[in-house]
PDB file of C-alpha atoms in Angstrom:
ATOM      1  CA  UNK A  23       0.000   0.000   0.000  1.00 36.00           C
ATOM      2  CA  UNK A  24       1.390   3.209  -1.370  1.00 35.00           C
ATOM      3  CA  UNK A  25       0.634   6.708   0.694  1.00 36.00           C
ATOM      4  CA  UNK A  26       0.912   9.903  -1.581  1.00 39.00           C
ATOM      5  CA  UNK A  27       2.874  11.618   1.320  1.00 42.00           C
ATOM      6  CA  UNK A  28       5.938  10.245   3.245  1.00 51.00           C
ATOM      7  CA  UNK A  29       5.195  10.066   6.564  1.00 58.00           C
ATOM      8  CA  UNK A  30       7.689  11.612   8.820  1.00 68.00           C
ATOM      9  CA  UNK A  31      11.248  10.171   9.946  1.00 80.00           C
ATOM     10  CA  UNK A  32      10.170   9.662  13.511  1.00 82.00           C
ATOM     11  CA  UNK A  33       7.418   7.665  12.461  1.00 79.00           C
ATOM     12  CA  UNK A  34       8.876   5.419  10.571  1.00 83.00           C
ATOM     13  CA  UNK A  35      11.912   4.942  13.563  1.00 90.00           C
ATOM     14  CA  UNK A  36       8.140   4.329  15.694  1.00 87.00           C
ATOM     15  CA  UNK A  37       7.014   1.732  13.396  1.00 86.00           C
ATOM     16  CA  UNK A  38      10.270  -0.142  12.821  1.00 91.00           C
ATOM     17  CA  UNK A  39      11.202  -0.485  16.278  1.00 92.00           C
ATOM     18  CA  UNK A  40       7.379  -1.574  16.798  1.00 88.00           C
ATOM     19  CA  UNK A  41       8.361  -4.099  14.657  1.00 87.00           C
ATOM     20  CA  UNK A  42      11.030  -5.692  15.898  1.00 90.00           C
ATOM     21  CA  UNK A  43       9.060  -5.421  19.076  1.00 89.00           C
ATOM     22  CA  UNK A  44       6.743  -7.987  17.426  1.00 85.00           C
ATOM     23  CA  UNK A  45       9.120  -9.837  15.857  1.00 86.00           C
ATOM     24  CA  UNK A  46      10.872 -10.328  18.892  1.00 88.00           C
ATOM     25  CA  UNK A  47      14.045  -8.333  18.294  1.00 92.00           C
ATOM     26  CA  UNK A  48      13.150  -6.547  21.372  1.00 91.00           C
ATOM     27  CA  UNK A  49      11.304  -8.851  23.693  1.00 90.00           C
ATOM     28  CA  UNK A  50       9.028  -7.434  26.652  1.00 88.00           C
ATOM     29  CA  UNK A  51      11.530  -6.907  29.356  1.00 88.00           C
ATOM     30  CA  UNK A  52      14.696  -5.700  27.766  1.00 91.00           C
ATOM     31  CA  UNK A  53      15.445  -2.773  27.101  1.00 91.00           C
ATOM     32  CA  UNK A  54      15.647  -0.998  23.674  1.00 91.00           C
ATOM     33  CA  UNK A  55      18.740   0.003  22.375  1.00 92.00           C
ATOM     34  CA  UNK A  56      20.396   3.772  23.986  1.00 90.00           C
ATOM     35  CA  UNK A  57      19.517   6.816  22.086  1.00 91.00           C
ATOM     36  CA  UNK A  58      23.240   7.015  20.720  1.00 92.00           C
ATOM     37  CA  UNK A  59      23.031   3.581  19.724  1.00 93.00           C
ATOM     38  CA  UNK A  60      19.618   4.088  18.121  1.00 94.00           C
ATOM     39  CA  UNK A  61      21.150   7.177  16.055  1.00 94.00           C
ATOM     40  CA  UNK A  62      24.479   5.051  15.022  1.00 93.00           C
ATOM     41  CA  UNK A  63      21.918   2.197  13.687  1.00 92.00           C
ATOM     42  CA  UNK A  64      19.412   4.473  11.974  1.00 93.00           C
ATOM     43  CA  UNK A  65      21.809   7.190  10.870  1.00 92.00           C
ATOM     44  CA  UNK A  66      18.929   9.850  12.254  1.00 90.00           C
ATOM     45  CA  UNK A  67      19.452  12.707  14.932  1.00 90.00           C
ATOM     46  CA  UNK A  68      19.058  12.515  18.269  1.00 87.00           C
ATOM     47  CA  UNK A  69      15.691  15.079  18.355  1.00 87.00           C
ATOM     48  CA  UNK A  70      14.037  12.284  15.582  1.00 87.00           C
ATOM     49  CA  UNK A  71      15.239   9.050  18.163  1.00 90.00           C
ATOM     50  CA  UNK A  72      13.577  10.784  21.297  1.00 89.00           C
ATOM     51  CA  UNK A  73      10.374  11.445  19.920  1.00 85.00           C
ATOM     52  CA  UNK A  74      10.260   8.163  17.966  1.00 87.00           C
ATOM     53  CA  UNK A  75      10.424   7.322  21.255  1.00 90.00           C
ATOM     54  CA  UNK A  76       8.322   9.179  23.392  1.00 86.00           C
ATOM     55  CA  UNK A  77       5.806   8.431  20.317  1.00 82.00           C
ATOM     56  CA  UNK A  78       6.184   4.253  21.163  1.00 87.00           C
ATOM     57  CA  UNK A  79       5.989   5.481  25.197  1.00 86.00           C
ATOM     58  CA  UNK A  80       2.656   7.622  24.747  1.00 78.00           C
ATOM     59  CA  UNK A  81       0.941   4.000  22.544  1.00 77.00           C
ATOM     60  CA  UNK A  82       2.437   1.747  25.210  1.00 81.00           C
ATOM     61  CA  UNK A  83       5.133  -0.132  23.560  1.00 87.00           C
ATOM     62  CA  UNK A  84       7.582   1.476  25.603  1.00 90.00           C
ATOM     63  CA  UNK A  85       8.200   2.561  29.628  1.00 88.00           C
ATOM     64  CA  UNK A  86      10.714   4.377  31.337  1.00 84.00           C
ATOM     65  CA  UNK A  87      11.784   3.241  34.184  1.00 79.00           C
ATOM     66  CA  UNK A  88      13.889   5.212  37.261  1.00 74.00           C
ATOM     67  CA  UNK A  89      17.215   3.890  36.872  1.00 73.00           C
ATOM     68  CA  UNK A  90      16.695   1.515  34.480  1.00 75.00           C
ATOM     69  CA  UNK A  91      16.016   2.827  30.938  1.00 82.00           C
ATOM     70  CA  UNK A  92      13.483   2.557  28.465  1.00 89.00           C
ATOM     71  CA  UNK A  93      12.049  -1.225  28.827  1.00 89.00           C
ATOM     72  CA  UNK A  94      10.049  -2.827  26.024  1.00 91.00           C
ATOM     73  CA  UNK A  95       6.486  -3.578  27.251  1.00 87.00           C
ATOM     74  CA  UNK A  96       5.451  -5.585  24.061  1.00 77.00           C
ATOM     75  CA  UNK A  97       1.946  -5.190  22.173  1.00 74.00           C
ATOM     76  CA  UNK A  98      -0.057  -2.878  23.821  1.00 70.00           C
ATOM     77  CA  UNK A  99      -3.037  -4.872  25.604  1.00 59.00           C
ATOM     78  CA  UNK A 100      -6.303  -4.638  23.815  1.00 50.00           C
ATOM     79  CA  UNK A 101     -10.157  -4.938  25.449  1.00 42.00           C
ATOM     80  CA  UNK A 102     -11.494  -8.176  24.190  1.00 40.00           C
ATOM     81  CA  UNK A 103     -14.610  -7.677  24.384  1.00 41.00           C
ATOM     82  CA  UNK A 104     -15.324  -4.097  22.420  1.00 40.00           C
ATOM     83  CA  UNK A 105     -18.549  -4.846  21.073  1.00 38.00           C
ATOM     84  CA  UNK A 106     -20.052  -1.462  23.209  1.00 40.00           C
ATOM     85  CA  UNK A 107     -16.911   0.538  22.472  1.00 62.00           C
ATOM     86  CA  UNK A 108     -17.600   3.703  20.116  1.00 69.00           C
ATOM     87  CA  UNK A 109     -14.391   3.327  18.314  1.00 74.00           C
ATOM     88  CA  UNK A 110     -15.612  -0.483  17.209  1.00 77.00           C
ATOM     89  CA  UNK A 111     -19.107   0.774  16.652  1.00 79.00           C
ATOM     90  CA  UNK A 112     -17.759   3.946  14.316  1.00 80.00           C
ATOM     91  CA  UNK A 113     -15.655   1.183  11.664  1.00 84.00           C
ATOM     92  CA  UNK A 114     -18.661  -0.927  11.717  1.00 86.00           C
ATOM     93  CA  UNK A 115     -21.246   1.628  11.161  1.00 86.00           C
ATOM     94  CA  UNK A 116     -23.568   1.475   8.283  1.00 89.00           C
ATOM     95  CA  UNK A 117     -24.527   4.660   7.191  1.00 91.00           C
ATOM     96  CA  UNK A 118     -27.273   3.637   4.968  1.00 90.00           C
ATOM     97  CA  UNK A 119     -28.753   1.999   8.093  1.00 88.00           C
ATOM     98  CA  UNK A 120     -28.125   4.475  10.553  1.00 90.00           C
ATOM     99  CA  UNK A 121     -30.869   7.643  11.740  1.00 91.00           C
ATOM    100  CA  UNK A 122     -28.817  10.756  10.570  1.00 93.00           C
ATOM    101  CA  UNK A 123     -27.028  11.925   7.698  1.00 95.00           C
ATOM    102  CA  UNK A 124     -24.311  12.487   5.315  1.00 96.00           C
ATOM    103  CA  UNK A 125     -23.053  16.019   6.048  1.00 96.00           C
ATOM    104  CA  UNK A 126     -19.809  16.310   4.246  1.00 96.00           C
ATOM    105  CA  UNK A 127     -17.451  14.417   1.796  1.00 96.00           C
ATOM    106  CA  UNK A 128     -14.322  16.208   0.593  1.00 95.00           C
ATOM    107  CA  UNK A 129     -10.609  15.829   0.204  1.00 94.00           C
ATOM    108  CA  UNK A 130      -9.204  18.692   3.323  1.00 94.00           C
ATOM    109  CA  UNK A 131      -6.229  19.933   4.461  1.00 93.00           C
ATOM    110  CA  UNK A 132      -5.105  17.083   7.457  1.00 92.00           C
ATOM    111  CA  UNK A 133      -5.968  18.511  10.917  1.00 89.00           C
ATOM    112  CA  UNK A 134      -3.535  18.938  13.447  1.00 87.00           C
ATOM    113  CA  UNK A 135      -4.820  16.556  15.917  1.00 83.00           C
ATOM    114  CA  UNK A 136      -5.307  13.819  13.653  1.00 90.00           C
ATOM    115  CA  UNK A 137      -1.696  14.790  11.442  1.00 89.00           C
ATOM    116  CA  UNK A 138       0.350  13.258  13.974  1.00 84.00           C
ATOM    117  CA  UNK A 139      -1.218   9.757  14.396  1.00 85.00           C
ATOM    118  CA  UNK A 140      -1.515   9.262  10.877  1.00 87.00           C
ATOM    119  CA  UNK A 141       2.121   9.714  10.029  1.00 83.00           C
ATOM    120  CA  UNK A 142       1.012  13.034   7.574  1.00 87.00           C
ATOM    121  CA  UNK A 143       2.905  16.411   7.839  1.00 87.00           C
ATOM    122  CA  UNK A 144       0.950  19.215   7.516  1.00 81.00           C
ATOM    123  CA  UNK A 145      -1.045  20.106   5.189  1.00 82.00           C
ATOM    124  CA  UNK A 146      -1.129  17.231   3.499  1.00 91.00           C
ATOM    125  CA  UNK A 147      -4.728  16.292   2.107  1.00 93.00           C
ATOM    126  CA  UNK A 148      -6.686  13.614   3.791  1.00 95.00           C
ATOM    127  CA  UNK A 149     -10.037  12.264   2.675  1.00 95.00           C
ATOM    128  CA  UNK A 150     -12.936  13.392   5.346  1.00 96.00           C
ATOM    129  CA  UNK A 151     -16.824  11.879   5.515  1.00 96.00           C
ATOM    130  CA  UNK A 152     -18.952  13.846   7.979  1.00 97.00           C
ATOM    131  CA  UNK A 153     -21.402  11.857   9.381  1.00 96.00           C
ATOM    132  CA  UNK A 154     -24.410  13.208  11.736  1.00 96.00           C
ATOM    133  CA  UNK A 155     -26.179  10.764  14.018  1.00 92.00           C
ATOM    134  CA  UNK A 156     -29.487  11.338  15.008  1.00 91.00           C
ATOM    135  CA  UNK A 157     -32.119   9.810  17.316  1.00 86.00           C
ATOM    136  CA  UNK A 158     -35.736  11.127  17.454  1.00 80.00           C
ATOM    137  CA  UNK A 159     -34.513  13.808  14.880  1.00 85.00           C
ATOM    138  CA  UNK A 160     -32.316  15.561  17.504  1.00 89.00           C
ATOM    139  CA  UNK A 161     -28.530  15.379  17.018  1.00 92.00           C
ATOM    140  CA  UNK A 162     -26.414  13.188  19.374  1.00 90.00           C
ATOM    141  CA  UNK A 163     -23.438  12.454  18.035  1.00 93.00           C
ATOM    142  CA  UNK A 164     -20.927  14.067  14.765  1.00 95.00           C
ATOM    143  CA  UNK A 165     -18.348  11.799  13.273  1.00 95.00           C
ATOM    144  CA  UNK A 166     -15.936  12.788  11.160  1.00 96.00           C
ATOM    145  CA  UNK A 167     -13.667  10.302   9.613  1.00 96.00           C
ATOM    146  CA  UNK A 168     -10.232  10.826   7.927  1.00 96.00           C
ATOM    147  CA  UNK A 169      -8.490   8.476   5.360  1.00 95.00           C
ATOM    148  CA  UNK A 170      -5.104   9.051   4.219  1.00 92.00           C
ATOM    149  CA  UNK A 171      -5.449  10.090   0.237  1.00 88.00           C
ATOM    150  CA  UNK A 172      -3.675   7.187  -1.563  1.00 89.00           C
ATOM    151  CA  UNK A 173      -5.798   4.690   0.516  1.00 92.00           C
ATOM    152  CA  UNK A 174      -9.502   5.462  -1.162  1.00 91.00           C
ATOM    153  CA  UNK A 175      -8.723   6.664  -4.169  1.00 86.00           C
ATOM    154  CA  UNK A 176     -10.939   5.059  -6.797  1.00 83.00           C
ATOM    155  CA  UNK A 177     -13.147   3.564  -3.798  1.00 89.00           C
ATOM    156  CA  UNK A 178     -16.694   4.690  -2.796  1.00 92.00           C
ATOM    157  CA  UNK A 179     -15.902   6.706   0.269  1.00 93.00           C
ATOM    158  CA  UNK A 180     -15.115   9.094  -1.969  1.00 93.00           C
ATOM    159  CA  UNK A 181     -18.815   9.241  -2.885  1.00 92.00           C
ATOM    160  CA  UNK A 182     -21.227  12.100  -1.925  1.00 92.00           C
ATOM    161  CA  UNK A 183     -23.529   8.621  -1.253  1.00 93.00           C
ATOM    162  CA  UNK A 184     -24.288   7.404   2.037  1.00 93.00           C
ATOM    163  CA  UNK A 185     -21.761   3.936   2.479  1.00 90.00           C
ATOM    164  CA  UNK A 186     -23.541   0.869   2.716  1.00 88.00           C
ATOM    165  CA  UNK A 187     -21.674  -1.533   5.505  1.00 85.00           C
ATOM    166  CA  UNK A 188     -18.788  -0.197   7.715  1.00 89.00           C
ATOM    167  CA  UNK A 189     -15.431   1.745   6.861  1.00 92.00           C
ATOM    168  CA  UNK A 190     -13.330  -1.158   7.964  1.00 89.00           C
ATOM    169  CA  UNK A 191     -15.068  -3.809   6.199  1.00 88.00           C
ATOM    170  CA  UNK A 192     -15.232  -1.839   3.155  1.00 89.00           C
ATOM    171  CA  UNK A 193     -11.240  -0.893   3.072  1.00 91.00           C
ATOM    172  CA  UNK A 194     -10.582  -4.867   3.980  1.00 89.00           C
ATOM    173  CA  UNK A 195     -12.415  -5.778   1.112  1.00 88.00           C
ATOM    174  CA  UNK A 196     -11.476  -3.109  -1.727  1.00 88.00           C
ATOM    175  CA  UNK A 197      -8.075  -2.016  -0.563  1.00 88.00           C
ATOM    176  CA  UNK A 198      -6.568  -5.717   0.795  1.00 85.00           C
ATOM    177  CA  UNK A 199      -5.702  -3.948   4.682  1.00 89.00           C
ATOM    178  CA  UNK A 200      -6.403  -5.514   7.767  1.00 89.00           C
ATOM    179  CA  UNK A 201      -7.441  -3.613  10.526  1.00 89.00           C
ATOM    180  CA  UNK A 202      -5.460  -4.881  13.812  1.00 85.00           C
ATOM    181  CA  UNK A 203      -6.324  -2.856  16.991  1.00 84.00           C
ATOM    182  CA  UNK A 204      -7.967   0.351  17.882  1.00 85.00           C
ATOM    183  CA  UNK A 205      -6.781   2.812  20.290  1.00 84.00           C
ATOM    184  CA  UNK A 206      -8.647   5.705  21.506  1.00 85.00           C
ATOM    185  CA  UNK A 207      -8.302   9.139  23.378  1.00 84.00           C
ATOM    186  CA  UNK A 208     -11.183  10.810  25.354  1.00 84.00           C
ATOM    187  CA  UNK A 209     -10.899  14.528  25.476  1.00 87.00           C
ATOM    188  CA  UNK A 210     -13.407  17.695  26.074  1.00 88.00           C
ATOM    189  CA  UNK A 211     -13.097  20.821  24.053  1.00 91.00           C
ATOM    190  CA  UNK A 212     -15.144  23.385  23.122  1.00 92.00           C
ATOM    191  CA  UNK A 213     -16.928  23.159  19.225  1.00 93.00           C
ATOM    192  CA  UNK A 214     -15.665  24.771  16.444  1.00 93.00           C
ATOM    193  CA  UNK A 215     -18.550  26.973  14.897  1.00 94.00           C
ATOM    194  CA  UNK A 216     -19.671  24.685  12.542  1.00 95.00           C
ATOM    195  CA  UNK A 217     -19.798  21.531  14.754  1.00 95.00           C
ATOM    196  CA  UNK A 218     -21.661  23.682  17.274  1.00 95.00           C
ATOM    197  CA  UNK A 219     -24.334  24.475  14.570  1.00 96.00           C
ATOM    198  CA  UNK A 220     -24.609  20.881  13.573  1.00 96.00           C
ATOM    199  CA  UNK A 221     -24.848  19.405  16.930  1.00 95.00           C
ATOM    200  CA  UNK A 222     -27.366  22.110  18.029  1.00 94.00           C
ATOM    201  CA  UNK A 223     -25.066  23.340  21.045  1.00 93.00           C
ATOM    202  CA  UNK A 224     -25.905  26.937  22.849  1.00 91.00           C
ATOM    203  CA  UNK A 225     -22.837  28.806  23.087  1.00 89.00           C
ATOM    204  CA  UNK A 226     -20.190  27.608  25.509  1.00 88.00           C
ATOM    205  CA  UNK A 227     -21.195  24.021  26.107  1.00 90.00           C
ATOM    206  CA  UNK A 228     -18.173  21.528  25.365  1.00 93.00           C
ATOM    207  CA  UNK A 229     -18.243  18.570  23.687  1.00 92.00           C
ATOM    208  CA  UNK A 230     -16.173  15.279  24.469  1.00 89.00           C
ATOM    209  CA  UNK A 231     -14.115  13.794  21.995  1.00 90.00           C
ATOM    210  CA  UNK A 232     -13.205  10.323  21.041  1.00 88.00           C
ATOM    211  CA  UNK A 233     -10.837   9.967  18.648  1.00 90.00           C
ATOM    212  CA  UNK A 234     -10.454   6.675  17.312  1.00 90.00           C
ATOM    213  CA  UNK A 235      -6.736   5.375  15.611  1.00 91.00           C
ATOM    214  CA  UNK A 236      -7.846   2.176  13.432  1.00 90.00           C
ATOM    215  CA  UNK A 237      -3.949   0.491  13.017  1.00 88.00           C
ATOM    216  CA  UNK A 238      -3.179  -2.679  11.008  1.00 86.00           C
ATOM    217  CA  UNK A 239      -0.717  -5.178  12.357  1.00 80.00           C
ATOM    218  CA  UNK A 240       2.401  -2.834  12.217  1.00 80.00           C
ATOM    219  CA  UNK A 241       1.128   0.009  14.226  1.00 81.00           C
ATOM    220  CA  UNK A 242       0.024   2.036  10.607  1.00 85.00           C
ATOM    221  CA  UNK A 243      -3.411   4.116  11.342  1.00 89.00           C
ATOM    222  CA  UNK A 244      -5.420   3.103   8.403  1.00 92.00           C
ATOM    223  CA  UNK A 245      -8.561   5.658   9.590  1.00 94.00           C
ATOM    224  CA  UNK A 246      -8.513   8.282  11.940  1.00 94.00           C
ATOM    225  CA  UNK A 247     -12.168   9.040  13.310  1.00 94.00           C
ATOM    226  CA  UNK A 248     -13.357  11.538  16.038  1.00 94.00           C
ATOM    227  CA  UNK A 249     -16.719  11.334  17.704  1.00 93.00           C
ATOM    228  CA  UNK A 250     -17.986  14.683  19.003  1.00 94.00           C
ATOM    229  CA  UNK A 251     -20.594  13.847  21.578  1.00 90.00           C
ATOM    230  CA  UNK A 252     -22.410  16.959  23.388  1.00 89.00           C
ATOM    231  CA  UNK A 253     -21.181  16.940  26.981  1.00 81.00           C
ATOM    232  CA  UNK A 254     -24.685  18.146  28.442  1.00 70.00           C
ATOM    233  CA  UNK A 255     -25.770  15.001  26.998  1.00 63.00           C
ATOM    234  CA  UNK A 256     -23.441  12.436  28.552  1.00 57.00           C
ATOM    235  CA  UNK A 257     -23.355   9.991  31.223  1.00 52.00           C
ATOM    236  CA  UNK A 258     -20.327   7.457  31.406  1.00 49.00           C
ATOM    237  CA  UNK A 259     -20.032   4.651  33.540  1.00 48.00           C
ATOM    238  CA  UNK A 260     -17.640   1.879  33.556  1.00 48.00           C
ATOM    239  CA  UNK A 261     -17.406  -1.064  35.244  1.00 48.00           C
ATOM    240  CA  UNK A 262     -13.741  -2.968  36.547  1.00 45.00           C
ATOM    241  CA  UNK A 263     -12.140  -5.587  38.536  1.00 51.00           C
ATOM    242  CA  UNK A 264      -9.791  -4.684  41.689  1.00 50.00           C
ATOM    243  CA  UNK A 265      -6.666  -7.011  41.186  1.00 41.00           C
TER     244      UNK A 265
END
């Protein structure tokens, strides 16, 4: 699979070490390489090493520990059972099937927050759908999904037309990926004007984001989603076991 833009060094230090992670170069336990001895073997600088780093740290391949280094922590451990998960619910959502409706398709300039974990510098162009969800006509949730370029081209999501089955198992099908693991990060912010409007939100009430990273086998995000959910409107509860 061929993206149209490079994605940066210290990504691609992030995904190779993730690899040899996997591969067991690096088992869970050890510790990774030094930073000088990272830079000798990749021929990068030091700045591109430590956030490579601190990248593999922040996903949870990676922990620092006081006096000890960096230690490898292995794959990252993923909920089993994520049937009730939004991030598993927003790759498996069938648009022609769901109350709500098709607000925006268009090639834009990458956001910031979603730049980063898809391995894009700035503005490159990413593919967005805009997807309002609805339930007894009011507006509950706003998704908007982002594909890098080269992955959809010549596939429907670039259609105006409301998708019939989910992102992922359209891109599994068409495009040959597999999607691997999801990870996601809950955040509030306020609206941008336009999300506000669509959401129906008086001014100053927040919304919570969820942005979902949808990752094949080697850590690369294949679809970057974020679910805007009006905070006035939300009650979380989880449940856990004390070990």
């Amino acid at each position: 699979m061929a993206y149209e833009v490079e994605a940066p060094k210290y990504v691609r230090l992030a995904q190779t070490i993730q690899q040899r992670i996997e591969d067991g170069t690096y088992p869970p336990g050890t510790r990774v390489p030094s930073e000088n001895q990272l830079v000798q073997a990749f021929g990068m600088s030091r700045p591109t090493v430590v956030r490579a780093l601190e990248l593999l740290k922040r996903d949870g391949w990676l922990e620092s520990r006081q006096g000890y280094g960096t230690i490898v922590r292995g794959r990252p451990a993923v909920v089993e059972d994520d049937k009730s998960r939004r991030g598993s619910e927003a790759l498996a959502r069938d648009e022609s099937q769901t109350p709500g409706r098709l607000v925006e398709v268009a090639h834009v300039p990458v956001p910031a927050r979603v730049a980063s974990v898809l391995g894009l510098p700035k503005r490159a162009k990413v593919l967005m759908r805009r997807f309002l969800v609805e339930e007894d006509g009011e507006p509950v949730e706003l998704v908007s999904s982002y594909f890098p370029a080269g992955l959809v081209e010549g596939t429907e999501l670039e259609s105006a037309a409301v998708l019939s089955g989910g992102t992922r198992a359209h891109l599994e099908t068409r495009q040959k990926v597999r999607f691997d693991h999801v990870k996601e990060r809950v955040s509030a912010r306020l609206p941008e004007p336009g999300e506000a409007e669509l959401l129906e939100l008086p001014d100053g009430v927040p919304v919570l984001s969820v942005l979902v990273v949808a990752c094949d086998a080697s850590g690369q995000a294949l679809q970057v989603s974020e679910l805007l959910l009006p905070a006035d409107r939300q009650e979380l509860e989880d449940t856990y076991r004390l070990s």
